[in-house]
mmCIF file of C-alpha atoms and ligand atoms in Angstrom:
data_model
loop_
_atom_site.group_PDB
_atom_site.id
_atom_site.type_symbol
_atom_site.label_atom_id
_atom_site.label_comp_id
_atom_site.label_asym_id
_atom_site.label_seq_id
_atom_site.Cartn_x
_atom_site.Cartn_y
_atom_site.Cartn_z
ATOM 1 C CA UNK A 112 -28.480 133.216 46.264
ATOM 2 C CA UNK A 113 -26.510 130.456 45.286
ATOM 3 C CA UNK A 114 -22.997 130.542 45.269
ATOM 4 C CA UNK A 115 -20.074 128.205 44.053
ATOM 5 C CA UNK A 116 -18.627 128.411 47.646
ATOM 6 C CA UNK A 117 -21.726 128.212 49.770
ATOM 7 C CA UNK A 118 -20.667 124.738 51.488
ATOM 8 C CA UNK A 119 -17.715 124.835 53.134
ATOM 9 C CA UNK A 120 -16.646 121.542 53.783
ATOM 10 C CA UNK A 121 -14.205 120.186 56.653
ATOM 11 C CA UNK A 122 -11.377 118.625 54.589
ATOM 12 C CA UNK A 123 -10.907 114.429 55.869
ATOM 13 C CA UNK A 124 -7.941 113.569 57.548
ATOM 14 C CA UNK A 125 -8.238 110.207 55.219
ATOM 15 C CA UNK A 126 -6.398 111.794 51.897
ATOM 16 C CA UNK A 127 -8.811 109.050 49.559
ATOM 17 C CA UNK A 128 -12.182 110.678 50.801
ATOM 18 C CA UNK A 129 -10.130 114.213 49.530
ATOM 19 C CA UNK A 130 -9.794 112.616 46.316
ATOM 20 C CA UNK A 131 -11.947 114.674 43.935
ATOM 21 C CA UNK A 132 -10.146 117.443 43.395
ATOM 22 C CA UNK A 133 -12.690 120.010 41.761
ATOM 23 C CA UNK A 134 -9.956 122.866 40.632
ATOM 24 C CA UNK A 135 -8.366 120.230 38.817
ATOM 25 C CA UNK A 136 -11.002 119.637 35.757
ATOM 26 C CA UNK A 137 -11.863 123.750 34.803
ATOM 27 C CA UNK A 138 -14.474 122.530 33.594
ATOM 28 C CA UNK A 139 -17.059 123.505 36.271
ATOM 29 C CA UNK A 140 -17.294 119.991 37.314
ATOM 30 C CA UNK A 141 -15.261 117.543 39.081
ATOM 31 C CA UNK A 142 -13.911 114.467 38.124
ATOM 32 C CA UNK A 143 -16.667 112.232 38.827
ATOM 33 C CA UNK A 144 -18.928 114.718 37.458
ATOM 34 C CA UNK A 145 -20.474 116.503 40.415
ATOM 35 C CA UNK A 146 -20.993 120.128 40.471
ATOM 36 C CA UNK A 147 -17.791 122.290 41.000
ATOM 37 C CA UNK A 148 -16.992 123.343 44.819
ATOM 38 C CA UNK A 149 -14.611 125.906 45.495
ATOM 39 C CA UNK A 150 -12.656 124.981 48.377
ATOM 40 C CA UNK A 151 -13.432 127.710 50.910
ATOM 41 C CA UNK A 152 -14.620 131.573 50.227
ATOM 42 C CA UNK A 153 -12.297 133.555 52.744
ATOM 43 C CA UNK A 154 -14.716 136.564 53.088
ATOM 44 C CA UNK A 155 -17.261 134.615 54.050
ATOM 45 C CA UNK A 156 -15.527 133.571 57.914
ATOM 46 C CA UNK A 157 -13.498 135.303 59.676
ATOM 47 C CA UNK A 158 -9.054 134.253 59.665
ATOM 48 C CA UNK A 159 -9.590 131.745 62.780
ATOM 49 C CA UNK A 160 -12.416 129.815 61.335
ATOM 50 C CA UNK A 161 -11.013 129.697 57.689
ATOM 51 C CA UNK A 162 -7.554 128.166 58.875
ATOM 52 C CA UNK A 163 -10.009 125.563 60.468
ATOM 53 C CA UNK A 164 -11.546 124.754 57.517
ATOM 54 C CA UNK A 165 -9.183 124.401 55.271
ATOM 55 C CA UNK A 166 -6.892 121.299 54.566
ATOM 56 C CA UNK A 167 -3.918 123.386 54.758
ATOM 57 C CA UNK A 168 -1.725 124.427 58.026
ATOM 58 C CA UNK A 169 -1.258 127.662 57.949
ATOM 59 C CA UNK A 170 0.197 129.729 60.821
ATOM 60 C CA UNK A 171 -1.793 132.207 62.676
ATOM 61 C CA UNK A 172 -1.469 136.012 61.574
ATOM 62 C CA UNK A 173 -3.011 138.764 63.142
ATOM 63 C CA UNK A 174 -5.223 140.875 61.707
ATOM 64 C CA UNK A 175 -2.701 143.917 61.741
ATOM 65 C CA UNK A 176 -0.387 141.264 60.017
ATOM 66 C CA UNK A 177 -2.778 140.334 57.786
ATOM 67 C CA UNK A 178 -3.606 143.920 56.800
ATOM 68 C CA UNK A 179 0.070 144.968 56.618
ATOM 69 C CA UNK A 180 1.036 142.084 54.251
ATOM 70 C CA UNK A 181 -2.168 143.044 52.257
ATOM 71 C CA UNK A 182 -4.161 139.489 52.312
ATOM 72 C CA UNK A 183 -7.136 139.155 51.399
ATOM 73 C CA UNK A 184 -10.188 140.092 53.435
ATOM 74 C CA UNK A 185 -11.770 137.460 55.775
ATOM 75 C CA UNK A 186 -15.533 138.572 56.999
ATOM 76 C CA UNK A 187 -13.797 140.410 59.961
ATOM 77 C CA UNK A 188 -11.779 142.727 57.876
ATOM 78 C CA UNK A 189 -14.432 143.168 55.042
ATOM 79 C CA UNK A 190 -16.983 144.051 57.271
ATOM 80 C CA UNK A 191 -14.784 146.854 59.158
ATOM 81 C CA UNK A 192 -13.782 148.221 55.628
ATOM 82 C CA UNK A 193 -17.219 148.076 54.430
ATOM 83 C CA UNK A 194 -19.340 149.457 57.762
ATOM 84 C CA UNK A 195 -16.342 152.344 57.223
ATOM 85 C CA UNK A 196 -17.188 153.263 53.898
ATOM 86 C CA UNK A 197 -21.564 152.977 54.742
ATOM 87 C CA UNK A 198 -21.449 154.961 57.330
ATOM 88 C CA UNK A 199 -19.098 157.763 55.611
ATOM 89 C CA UNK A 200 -21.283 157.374 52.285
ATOM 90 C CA UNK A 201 -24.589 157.906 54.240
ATOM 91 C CA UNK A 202 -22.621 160.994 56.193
ATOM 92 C CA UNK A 203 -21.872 162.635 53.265
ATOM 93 C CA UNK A 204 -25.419 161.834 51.878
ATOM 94 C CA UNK A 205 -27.362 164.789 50.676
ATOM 95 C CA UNK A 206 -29.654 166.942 53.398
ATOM 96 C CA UNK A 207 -32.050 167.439 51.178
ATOM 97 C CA UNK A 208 -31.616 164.430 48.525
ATOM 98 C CA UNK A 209 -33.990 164.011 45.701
ATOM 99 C CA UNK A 210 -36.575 161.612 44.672
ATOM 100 C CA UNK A 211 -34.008 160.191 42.199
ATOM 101 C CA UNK A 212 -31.267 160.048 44.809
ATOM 102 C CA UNK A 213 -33.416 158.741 47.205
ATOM 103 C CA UNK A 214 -34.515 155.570 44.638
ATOM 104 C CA UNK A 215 -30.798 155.283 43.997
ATOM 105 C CA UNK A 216 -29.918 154.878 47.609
ATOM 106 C CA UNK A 217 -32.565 152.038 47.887
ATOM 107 C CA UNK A 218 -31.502 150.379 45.297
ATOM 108 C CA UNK A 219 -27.915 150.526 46.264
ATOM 109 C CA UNK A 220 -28.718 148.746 49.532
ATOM 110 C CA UNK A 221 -30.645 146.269 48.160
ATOM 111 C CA UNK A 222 -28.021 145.694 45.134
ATOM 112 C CA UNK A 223 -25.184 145.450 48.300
ATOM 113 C CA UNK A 224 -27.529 142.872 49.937
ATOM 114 C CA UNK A 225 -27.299 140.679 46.684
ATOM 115 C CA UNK A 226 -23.542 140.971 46.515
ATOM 116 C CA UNK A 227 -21.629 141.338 49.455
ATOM 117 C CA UNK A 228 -19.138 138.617 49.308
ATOM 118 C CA UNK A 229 -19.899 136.963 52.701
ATOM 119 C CA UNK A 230 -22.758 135.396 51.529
ATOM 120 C CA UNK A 231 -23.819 134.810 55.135
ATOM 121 C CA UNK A 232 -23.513 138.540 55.922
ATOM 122 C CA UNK A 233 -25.420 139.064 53.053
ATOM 123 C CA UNK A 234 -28.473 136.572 53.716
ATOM 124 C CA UNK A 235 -28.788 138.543 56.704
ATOM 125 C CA UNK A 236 -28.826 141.649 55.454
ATOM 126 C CA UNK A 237 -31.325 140.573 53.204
ATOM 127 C CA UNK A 238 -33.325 139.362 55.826
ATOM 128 C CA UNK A 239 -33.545 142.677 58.021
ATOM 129 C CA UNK A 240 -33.957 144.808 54.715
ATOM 130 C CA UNK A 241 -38.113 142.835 54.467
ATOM 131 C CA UNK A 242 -39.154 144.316 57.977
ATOM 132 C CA UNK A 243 -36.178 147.116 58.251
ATOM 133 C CA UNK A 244 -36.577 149.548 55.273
ATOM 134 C CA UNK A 245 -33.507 152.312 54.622
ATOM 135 C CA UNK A 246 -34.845 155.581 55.314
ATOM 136 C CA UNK A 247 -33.331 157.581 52.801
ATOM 137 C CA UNK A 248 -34.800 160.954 53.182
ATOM 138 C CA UNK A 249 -31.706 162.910 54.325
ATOM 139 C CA UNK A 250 -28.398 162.298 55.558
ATOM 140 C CA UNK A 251 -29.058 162.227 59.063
ATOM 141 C CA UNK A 252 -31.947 160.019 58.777
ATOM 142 C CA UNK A 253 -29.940 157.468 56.723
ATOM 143 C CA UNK A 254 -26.987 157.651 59.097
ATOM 144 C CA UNK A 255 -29.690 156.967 61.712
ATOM 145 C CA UNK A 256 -30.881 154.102 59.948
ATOM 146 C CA UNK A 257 -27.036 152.433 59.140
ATOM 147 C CA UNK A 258 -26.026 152.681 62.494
ATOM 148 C CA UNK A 259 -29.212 150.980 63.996
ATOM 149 C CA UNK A 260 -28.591 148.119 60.986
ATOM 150 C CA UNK A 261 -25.183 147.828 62.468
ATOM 151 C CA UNK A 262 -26.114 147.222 65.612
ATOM 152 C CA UNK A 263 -28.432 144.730 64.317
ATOM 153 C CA UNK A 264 -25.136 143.005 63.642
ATOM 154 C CA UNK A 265 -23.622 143.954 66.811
ATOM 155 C CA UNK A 266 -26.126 142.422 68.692
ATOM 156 C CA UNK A 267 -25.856 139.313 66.846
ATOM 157 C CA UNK A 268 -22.197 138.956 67.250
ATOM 158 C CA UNK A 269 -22.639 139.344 70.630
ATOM 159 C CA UNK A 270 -20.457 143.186 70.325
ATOM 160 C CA UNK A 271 -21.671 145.945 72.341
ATOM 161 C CA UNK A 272 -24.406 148.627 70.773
ATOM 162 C CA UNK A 273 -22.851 151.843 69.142
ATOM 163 C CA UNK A 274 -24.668 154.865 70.396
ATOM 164 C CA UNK A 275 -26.239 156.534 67.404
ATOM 165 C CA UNK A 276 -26.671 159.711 68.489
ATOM 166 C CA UNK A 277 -23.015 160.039 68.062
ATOM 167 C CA UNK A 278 -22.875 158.407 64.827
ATOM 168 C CA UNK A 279 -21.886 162.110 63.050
ATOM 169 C CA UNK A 280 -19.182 162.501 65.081
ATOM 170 C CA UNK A 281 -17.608 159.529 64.343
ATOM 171 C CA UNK A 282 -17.848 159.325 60.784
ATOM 172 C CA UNK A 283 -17.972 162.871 60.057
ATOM 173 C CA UNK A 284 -17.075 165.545 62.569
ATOM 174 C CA UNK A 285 -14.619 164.105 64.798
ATOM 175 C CA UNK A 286 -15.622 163.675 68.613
ATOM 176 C CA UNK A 287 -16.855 166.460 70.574
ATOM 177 C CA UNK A 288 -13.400 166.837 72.505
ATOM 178 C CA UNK A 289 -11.545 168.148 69.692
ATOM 179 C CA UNK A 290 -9.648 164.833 69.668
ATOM 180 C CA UNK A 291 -9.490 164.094 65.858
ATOM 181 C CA UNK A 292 -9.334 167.750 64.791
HETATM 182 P P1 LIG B 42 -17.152 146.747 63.117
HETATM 183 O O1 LIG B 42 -18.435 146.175 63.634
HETATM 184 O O2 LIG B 42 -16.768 146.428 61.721
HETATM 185 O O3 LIG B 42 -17.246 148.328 63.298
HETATM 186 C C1 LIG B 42 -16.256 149.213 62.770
HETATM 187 C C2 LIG B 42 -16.318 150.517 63.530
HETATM 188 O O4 LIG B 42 -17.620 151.064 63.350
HETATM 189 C C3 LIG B 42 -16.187 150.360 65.035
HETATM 190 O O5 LIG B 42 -14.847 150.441 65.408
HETATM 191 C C4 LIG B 42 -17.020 151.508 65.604
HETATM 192 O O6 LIG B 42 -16.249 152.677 65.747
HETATM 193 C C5 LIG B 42 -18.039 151.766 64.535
HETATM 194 N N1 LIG B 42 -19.360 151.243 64.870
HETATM 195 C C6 LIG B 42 -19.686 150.112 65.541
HETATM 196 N N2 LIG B 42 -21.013 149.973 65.590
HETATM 197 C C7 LIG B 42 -21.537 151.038 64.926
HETATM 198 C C8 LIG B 42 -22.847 151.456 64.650
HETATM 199 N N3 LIG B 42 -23.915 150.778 65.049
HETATM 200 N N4 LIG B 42 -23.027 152.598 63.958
HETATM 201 C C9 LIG B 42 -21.974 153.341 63.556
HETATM 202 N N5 LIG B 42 -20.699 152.991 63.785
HETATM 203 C C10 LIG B 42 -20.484 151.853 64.474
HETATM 204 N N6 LIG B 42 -20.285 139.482 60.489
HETATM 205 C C11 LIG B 42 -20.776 138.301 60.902
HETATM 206 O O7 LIG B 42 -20.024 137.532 61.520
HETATM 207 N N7 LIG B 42 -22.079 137.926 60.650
HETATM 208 C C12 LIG B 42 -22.939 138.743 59.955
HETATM 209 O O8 LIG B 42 -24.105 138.397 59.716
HETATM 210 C C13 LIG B 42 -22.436 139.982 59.486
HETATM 211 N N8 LIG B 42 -23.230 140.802 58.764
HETATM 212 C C14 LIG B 42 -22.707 141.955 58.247
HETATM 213 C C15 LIG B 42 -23.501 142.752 57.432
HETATM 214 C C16 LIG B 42 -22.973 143.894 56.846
HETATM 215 C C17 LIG B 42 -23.843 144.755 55.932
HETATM 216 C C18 LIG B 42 -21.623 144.262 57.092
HETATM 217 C C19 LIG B 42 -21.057 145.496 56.434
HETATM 218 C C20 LIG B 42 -20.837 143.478 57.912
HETATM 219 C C21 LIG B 42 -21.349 142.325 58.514
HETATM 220 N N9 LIG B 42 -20.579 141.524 59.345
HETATM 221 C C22 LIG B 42 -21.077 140.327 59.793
HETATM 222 C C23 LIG B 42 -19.219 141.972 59.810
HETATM 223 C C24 LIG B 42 -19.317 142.597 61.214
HETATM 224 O O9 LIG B 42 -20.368 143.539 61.308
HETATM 225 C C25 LIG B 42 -18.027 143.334 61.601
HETATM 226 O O10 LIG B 42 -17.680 144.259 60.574
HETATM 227 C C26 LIG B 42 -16.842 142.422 61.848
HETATM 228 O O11 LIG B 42 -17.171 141.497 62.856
HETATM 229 C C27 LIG B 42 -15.593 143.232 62.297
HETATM 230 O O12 LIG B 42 -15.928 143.938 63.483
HETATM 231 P P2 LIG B 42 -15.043 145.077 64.081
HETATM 232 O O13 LIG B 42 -14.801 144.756 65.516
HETATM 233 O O14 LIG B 42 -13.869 145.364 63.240
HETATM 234 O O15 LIG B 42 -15.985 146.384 64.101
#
């Protein structure tokens, strides 16, 4: 899906080659006519990359800074917040869902695949959803079925695999050890 943001473009240290400013027109275009480009779309890299890419300085922040000051997300941070809220949704899923719910559920994934700001995330996730399809038929089996998609991404990133068979206890009982009760 194309989206205004989808080239991010190192900024030239020679300020005339910067020189078409595309905020500056509003008018979706810039001024020598060419299709508006916003300048960078934060949630689509993560903090360390962004400051890279963009013409600006700007100090490094950590991500606990960065939450506590209440920035907006970069991929890191949208990803955590979003993974949270999957995996609790498909906890708290019904056992025995309907046919309705069931549809519903599909479709949700498939809508989140079309709009889930980092657009590379989301060309991803639209590329395991043709051979990976959400298996909706209870809550287990759908918590099942978001943690092995996440590790999908783990194993991407290069992260370590979460071990599904705990995936309850994480998002919904608290671990076995009484730790979070
Ligand atoms: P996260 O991976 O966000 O995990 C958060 C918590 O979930 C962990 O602390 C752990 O307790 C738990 N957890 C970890 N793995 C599992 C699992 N398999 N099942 C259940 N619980 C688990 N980033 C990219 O750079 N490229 C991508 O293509 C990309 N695609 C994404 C697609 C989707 C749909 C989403 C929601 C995010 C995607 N991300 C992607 C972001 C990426 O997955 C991480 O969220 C981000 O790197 C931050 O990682 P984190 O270390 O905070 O932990």
């Amino acid at each position: 899906m194309a989206m205004p943001f989808d080239v991010p473009r190192k900024p030239s240290k020679d300020p005339n080659k910067n020189g078409t400013d595309s905020r500056a027109t509003g008018n979706g275009q810039d001024s020598a006519g060419h299709k508006r480009v916003m300048p960078h779309c934060k949630a689509c890299t993560d903090f360390k990359t962004w400051m890279e890419l963009t013409a600006n300085p700007r100090r490094e922040m950590s991500r606990k800074e960065r939450e506590e000051k209440q920035c907006p997300l970069d991929s890191s941070l949208l990803g955590n917040n979003t993974w949270s809220f999957l995996h609790t949704m498909a906890a708290y899923y019904p056992a025995k869902p309907s046919a309705e719910q069931q549809y519903k559920m599909v479709k949700f994934i498939e809508l989140l695949s079309d709009f889930y700001p980092c657009h590379k995330c989301a060309a991803h996730l639209r590329e395991d959803l043709k051979t990976f399809k959400p298996d909706t038929k209870s809550n287990e089996a759908l918590s099942q079925w978001f943690c092995q998609l996440h590790n999908k991404v783990n194993v991407r990133l290069g992260k370590a695999e979460f071990d599904c068979s705990k995936v309850l206890e994480r998002w919904r009982d608290g671990w076995e050890d009484g730790t979070c009760d």
